[in-house]
Amino acid sequence: MHPDLESILFTQEQLGARVKEIAARLDADYKGKNPLLVCILKGSVFFYTDLLRAMREPVEMDFMSISSYGASANSSGEVRLLKDLGCKIEGRDVVIVEDIVDAGYTLSYLKRLLLSRGPASVRICALLDKLERRVVPVDVDYKGFDCADEFVVGYGLDYAERYRTLPYIGILKRSVYEK
Ligand code: PRP
C-alpha cells in the first residue's frame, strides 16, 4: 500500500469484478444501439478503458474535460468546460462515464448540456457515489460502489494530481492534505 494512504477501500480485484458486472449490464441494455460512451477526463480514464474493454457490444468513444475551479479538496460548484465532444450526439444514445459523483455539480451540468443537443438518451455511469455529499440531485443509472465521505484516491482519482495511477482506491491520510 502507498505510504500516504490510511487504508485500501477497493482492491484491484474488487474494481475489476464490479467493472465486469457493469459492462455486462451495459451490453444488455445497449445491444444493437451503438451507444456513445463519453469519458470525463481525467479521473475516469482507467475506469472508462477497463469498462469498454470488458464490453462485448460495439460502442463509440469520445472525451470531455470538465473541471471545477482550483485544486482544493472540495468541489467549488463552479464548473468549467475544458474540452468538448468531437462529434454530434443528435439522435444518439449517450452514456456519461465518471469516476465519482460528489456534490453533483459536474454531472448535473453535463447532463443538462448534453440533453440540450437532442440525443435519443443520456444516462450516467459512475464508479463511486458519495451520496452524503450531494448538493444537487443526480440520477446515477449505473453505479460501481457507494462511497463514504472520505478523501479517496487511486484508479484515476487524484489529490493535487497525485495518486491517479495507483491500481486500487484508497483513503488518503489526513496529514497529507491538512499540511
Ligand atoms: C472530479 C470528478 C468529477 C467531479 C465530481 O473531477 O472526476 O468530475 O470532481 O464532483 P462534483 O460531483 O462535486 O461536481 P475534478 O474536477 O477533480 O477533475 P479530474 O477528474 O480531472 O480530477
Coordinates of N, CA and C in Angstrom, one line a residue, residues 22-153:
I22 N -20.8 -4.2 -14.5 CA -21.4 -3.0 -15.1 C -21.3 -3.2 -16.7
A23 N -20.2 -3.7 -17.2 CA -20.1 -3.9 -18.6 C -21.1 -4.8 -19.1
A24 N -21.5 -5.9 -18.4 CA -22.5 -6.8 -18.8 C -23.9 -6.2 -18.8
R25 N -24.1 -5.3 -17.9 CA -25.4 -4.6 -17.9 C -25.5 -3.6 -19.1
L26 N -24.4 -2.9 -19.3 CA -24.4 -2.0 -20.5 C -24.6 -2.8 -21.8
D27 N -23.9 -3.9 -21.9 CA -24.1 -4.8 -23.1 C -25.5 -5.1 -23.3
A28 N -26.2 -5.5 -22.2 CA -27.6 -6.0 -22.3 C -28.5 -4.8 -22.7
D29 N -28.3 -3.7 -22.0 CA -29.1 -2.5 -22.3 C -28.9 -1.8 -23.6
Y30 N -27.7 -1.9 -24.1 CA -27.4 -1.1 -25.4 C -27.2 -2.1 -26.6
K31 N -27.7 -3.3 -26.5 CA -27.4 -4.2 -27.6 C -28.0 -3.7 -28.9
G32 N -27.1 -3.6 -29.9 CA -27.5 -3.2 -31.2 C -27.7 -1.7 -31.3
K33 N -27.4 -0.9 -30.3 CA -27.7 0.6 -30.3 C -26.4 1.4 -30.6
N34 N -25.2 0.8 -30.6 CA -24.0 1.5 -30.9 C -23.9 2.8 -30.1
P35 N -24.0 2.7 -28.7 CA -24.0 3.9 -27.9 C -22.7 4.7 -28.0
L36 N -22.7 6.0 -27.6 CA -21.5 6.8 -27.5 C -21.2 6.8 -26.0
L37 N -20.1 6.3 -25.6 CA -19.6 6.3 -24.2 C -18.6 7.5 -24.0
V38 N -19.0 8.4 -23.2 CA -18.2 9.6 -23.0 C -17.4 9.6 -21.8
C39 N -16.1 9.6 -21.9 CA -15.1 9.6 -20.8 C -14.9 11.0 -20.3
I40 N -15.1 11.2 -19.0 CA -14.9 12.6 -18.5 C -13.5 12.6 -17.8
L41 N -12.6 13.3 -18.5 CA -11.2 13.4 -18.1 C -11.1 14.2 -16.9
K42 N -10.1 14.0 -16.0 CA -9.1 12.9 -16.2 C -9.5 11.7 -15.4
G43 N -10.2 12.0 -14.3 CA -10.4 11.0 -13.3 C -11.0 9.6 -13.7
S44 N -11.8 9.6 -14.8 CA -12.5 8.4 -15.1 C -11.7 7.6 -16.2
V45 N -10.5 8.0 -16.5 CA -9.8 7.3 -17.6 C -9.6 5.8 -17.4
F46 N -9.2 5.4 -16.3 CA -8.9 4.0 -16.1 C -10.2 3.2 -16.0
F47 N -11.2 3.7 -15.3 CA -12.5 3.1 -15.2 C -13.1 2.9 -16.7
Y48 N -13.0 4.0 -17.4 CA -13.5 4.0 -18.8 C -12.8 3.0 -19.7
T49 N -11.5 2.9 -19.7 CA -10.8 2.0 -20.6 C -11.1 0.5 -20.1
D50 N -11.1 0.3 -18.8 CA -11.4 -1.1 -18.4 C -12.8 -1.5 -18.7
L51 N -13.7 -0.5 -18.5 CA -15.2 -0.8 -18.8 C -15.4 -1.1 -20.2
L52 N -14.8 -0.3 -21.1 CA -15.1 -0.5 -22.5 C -14.4 -1.8 -23.0
R53 N -13.3 -2.1 -22.5 CA -12.6 -3.4 -22.9 C -13.4 -4.6 -22.4
A54 N -14.2 -4.4 -21.3 CA -14.9 -5.6 -20.8 C -16.2 -5.7 -21.5
M55 N -16.6 -4.8 -22.3 CA -17.9 -4.8 -23.0 C -17.7 -5.7 -24.3
R56 N -18.8 -6.3 -24.7 CA -18.7 -7.1 -26.0 C -19.4 -6.4 -27.1
E57 N -20.4 -5.6 -26.8 CA -21.2 -4.9 -27.8 C -20.3 -3.7 -28.4
P58 N -20.5 -3.4 -29.7 CA -19.7 -2.3 -30.2 C -20.2 -0.9 -29.6
V59 N -19.3 -0.1 -29.3 CA -19.6 1.3 -28.8 C -18.7 2.3 -29.5
E60 N -19.0 3.5 -29.4 CA -18.1 4.6 -29.9 C -17.6 5.4 -28.7
M61 N -16.4 5.9 -28.8 CA -15.7 6.6 -27.8 C -15.6 8.1 -28.0
D62 N -15.7 8.9 -27.0 CA -15.4 10.3 -27.1 C -15.0 10.8 -25.7
F63 N -14.5 12.0 -25.7 CA -13.9 12.5 -24.4 C -14.3 14.0 -24.1
M64 N -14.6 14.3 -22.9 CA -14.8 15.6 -22.5 C -14.0 15.9 -21.2
S65 N -13.6 17.1 -21.1 CA -12.9 17.5 -19.9 C -13.6 18.6 -19.2
I66 N -14.0 18.4 -17.9 CA -14.8 19.3 -17.1 C -14.0 19.5 -15.9
S67 N -13.9 20.7 -15.4 CA -13.2 20.9 -14.1 C -13.9 21.9 -13.2
S68 N -13.9 21.6 -11.9 CA -14.3 22.6 -11.0 C -13.1 23.4 -10.7
Y69 N -13.2 24.7 -10.4 CA -12.0 25.5 -10.2 C -11.2 25.1 -9.0
G70 N -9.9 25.3 -9.2 CA -9.0 25.1 -8.1 C -8.6 23.7 -7.8
A71 N -7.5 23.5 -7.0 CA -7.0 22.2 -6.6 C -7.4 21.8 -5.2
S72 N -8.5 22.4 -4.7 CA -8.9 22.2 -3.3 C -9.5 20.9 -3.1
A73 N -9.7 20.4 -1.9 CA -10.2 19.1 -1.6 C -11.7 19.1 -1.8
N74 N -12.4 20.3 -1.9 CA -13.8 20.3 -2.1 C -14.2 20.9 -3.4
S75 N -15.3 20.4 -4.0 CA -15.8 21.0 -5.2 C -16.3 22.4 -4.9
S76 N -16.1 23.3 -5.9 CA -16.5 24.7 -5.6 C -17.9 25.0 -6.1
G77 N -18.4 24.2 -7.0 CA -19.7 24.4 -7.5 C -19.6 25.2 -8.9
E78 N -18.4 25.7 -9.2 CA -18.2 26.3 -10.5 C -17.7 25.3 -11.4
V79 N -18.4 25.0 -12.5 CA -17.9 24.0 -13.5 C -17.4 24.7 -14.8
R80 N -16.3 24.2 -15.2 CA -15.7 24.7 -16.5 C -15.6 23.7 -17.5
L81 N -16.0 24.0 -18.8 CA -15.9 23.0 -19.9 C -14.5 23.2 -20.5
L82 N -13.6 22.3 -20.3 CA -12.2 22.5 -20.8 C -12.1 21.9 -22.2
K83 N -12.8 20.8 -22.5 CA -12.7 20.2 -23.8 C -14.1 19.6 -24.1
D84 N -14.6 19.9 -25.3 CA -16.0 19.4 -25.6 C -15.8 18.2 -26.5
L85 N -17.0 17.5 -26.7 CA -17.0 16.3 -27.6 C -16.5 16.7 -29.0
G86 N -16.0 15.7 -29.7 CA -15.6 15.9 -31.1 C -16.7 15.5 -32.1
C87 N -17.8 15.0 -31.6 CA -18.9 14.6 -32.5 C -20.2 15.1 -32.1
K88 N -21.2 15.0 -33.1 CA -22.6 15.4 -32.8 C -23.3 14.3 -32.1
I89 N -24.2 14.6 -31.2 CA -24.9 13.5 -30.5 C -26.4 13.5 -30.8
E90 N -26.8 14.2 -31.7 CA -28.3 14.3 -32.0 C -28.7 12.8 -32.4
G91 N -29.8 12.4 -31.7 CA -30.3 11.0 -32.0 C -29.6 9.9 -31.5
R92 N -28.4 10.1 -30.8 CA -27.6 9.1 -30.3 C -27.9 8.7 -28.8
D93 N -27.6 7.5 -28.5 CA -27.7 7.0 -27.1 C -26.4 7.3 -26.5
V94 N -26.4 8.1 -25.4 CA -25.1 8.6 -24.8 C -25.0 8.1 -23.4
V95 N -23.8 7.6 -23.0 CA -23.6 7.2 -21.6 C -22.4 8.1 -21.1
I96 N -22.6 8.8 -20.1 CA -21.5 9.6 -19.5 C -20.8 8.7 -18.5
V97 N -19.5 8.6 -18.6 CA -18.7 7.7 -17.7 C -17.9 8.6 -16.8
E98 N -18.2 8.5 -15.5 CA -17.5 9.3 -14.5 C -16.8 8.5 -13.4
D99 N -15.8 9.0 -12.8 CA -15.2 8.2 -11.7 C -16.0 8.4 -10.4
I100 N -16.4 9.7 -10.1 CA -17.1 9.9 -8.8 C -18.1 11.0 -8.9
V101 N -19.2 10.8 -8.2 CA -20.2 11.9 -8.0 C -20.1 12.3 -6.6
D102 N -19.8 13.6 -6.5 CA -19.6 14.2 -5.1 C -20.8 15.1 -4.9
A103 N -20.6 16.4 -4.9 CA -21.7 17.3 -4.7 C -22.8 17.2 -5.9
G104 N -22.3 16.7 -7.0 CA -23.2 16.5 -8.1 C -23.2 17.6 -9.2
Y105 N -22.4 18.7 -8.9 CA -22.4 19.8 -9.8 C -22.0 19.4 -11.2
T106 N -20.9 18.6 -11.3 CA -20.4 18.3 -12.6 C -21.4 17.5 -13.5
L107 N -21.9 16.4 -12.9 CA -22.8 15.6 -13.7 C -24.1 16.3 -14.0
S108 N -24.6 17.1 -13.1 CA -25.8 17.8 -13.3 C -25.6 18.8 -14.5
Y109 N -24.5 19.5 -14.5 CA -24.2 20.4 -15.6 C -24.0 19.7 -16.9
L110 N -23.3 18.6 -16.9 CA -23.0 17.8 -18.1 C -24.3 17.2 -18.7
K111 N -25.1 16.6 -17.8 CA -26.3 16.0 -18.4 C -27.2 17.1 -19.0
R112 N -27.3 18.2 -18.4 CA -28.1 19.3 -19.0 C -27.5 19.7 -20.3
L113 N -26.2 19.9 -20.3 CA -25.6 20.3 -21.6 C -25.8 19.3 -22.7
L114 N -25.6 18.0 -22.4 CA -25.8 17.0 -23.5 C -27.2 16.9 -23.9
L115 N -28.1 16.9 -22.9 CA -29.6 16.8 -23.3 C -30.0 18.0 -24.2
S116 N -29.4 19.1 -24.1 CA -29.8 20.3 -24.9 C -29.4 20.1 -26.4
R117 N -28.6 19.0 -26.7 CA -28.1 18.8 -28.0 C -29.0 17.7 -28.8
G118 N -30.1 17.3 -28.2 CA -31.1 16.4 -28.9 C -30.7 15.0 -29.0
P119 N -30.0 14.4 -28.0 CA -29.7 12.9 -28.1 C -30.9 12.1 -27.9
A120 N -30.9 10.8 -28.3 CA -32.0 9.9 -28.0 C -32.1 9.7 -26.5
S121 N -31.0 9.5 -25.8 CA -31.0 9.3 -24.4 C -29.6 9.7 -23.8
V122 N -29.6 10.1 -22.5 CA -28.4 10.3 -21.8 C -28.5 9.6 -20.5
R123 N -27.6 8.7 -20.2 CA -27.5 8.0 -18.9 C -26.2 8.2 -18.3
I124 N -26.1 8.0 -16.9 CA -24.9 8.3 -16.2 C -24.4 7.0 -15.6
C125 N -23.1 6.7 -15.8 CA -22.4 5.6 -15.2 C -21.3 6.1 -14.4
A126 N -21.3 5.9 -13.1 CA -20.3 6.4 -12.2 C -19.7 5.3 -11.3
L127 N -18.4 5.3 -11.2 CA -17.8 4.2 -10.4 C -18.1 4.4 -8.9
L128 N -18.0 5.6 -8.4 CA -18.2 5.9 -7.0 C -19.3 6.9 -6.8
D129 N -20.1 6.7 -5.7 CA -21.1 7.7 -5.4 C -21.0 8.1 -4.0
K130 N -20.6 9.4 -3.7 CA -20.6 9.9 -2.4 C -21.9 10.6 -2.1
L131 N -22.9 9.8 -1.8 CA -24.3 10.3 -1.6 C -24.4 11.3 -0.5
E132 N -23.6 11.1 0.6 CA -23.7 12.1 1.7 C -23.3 13.5 1.3
R133 N -22.6 13.7 0.3 CA -22.1 15.0 -0.1 C -22.9 15.7 -1.2
R134 N -24.0 15.0 -1.6 CA -24.8 15.6 -2.7 C -25.5 16.9 -2.3
V135 N -25.3 17.9 -3.2 CA -25.9 19.2 -3.1 C -27.0 19.3 -4.1
V136 N -26.7 18.9 -5.4 CA -27.7 18.9 -6.4 C -28.1 17.5 -6.8
P137 N -29.3 17.2 -7.1 CA -29.7 15.8 -7.4 C -29.1 15.3 -8.7
V138 N -28.6 14.0 -8.7 CA -28.1 13.4 -9.9 C -28.6 11.9 -9.9
D139 N -29.2 11.5 -10.9 CA -29.6 10.1 -11.0 C -28.5 9.3 -11.6
V140 N -27.9 8.4 -10.8 CA -26.8 7.5 -11.3 C -27.5 6.2 -11.8
D141 N -27.4 6.0 -13.2 CA -28.1 4.8 -13.7 C -27.2 3.5 -13.6
Y142 N -25.9 3.7 -13.6 CA -25.0 2.5 -13.4 C -24.0 2.9 -12.4
K143 N -24.0 2.3 -11.3 CA -23.1 2.7 -10.2 C -22.2 1.5 -9.8
G144 N -20.9 1.9 -9.6 CA -20.0 0.9 -9.1 C -20.2 0.6 -7.6
F145 N -19.9 1.6 -6.8 CA -20.0 1.4 -5.3 C -20.5 2.8 -4.7
D146 N -21.2 2.6 -3.6 CA -21.4 3.8 -2.7 C -20.1 4.0 -2.0
C147 N -19.8 5.3 -1.7 CA -18.5 5.6 -1.1 C -18.7 6.6 0.1
A148 N -18.1 6.2 1.2 CA -18.2 7.1 2.4 C -17.5 8.4 2.1
D149 N -17.8 9.4 2.9 CA -17.3 10.8 2.8 C -15.8 10.8 3.3
E150 N -15.0 10.1 2.5 CA -13.5 10.1 2.9 C -12.8 10.7 1.7
F151 N -11.5 11.1 1.9 CA -10.7 11.5 0.7 C -10.1 10.3 0.0
V152 N -10.8 10.0 -1.1 CA -10.3 8.8 -1.8 C -9.5 9.1 -3.0
V153 N -8.4 8.3 -3.2 CA -7.5 8.5 -4.4 C -7.2 7.1 -5.0

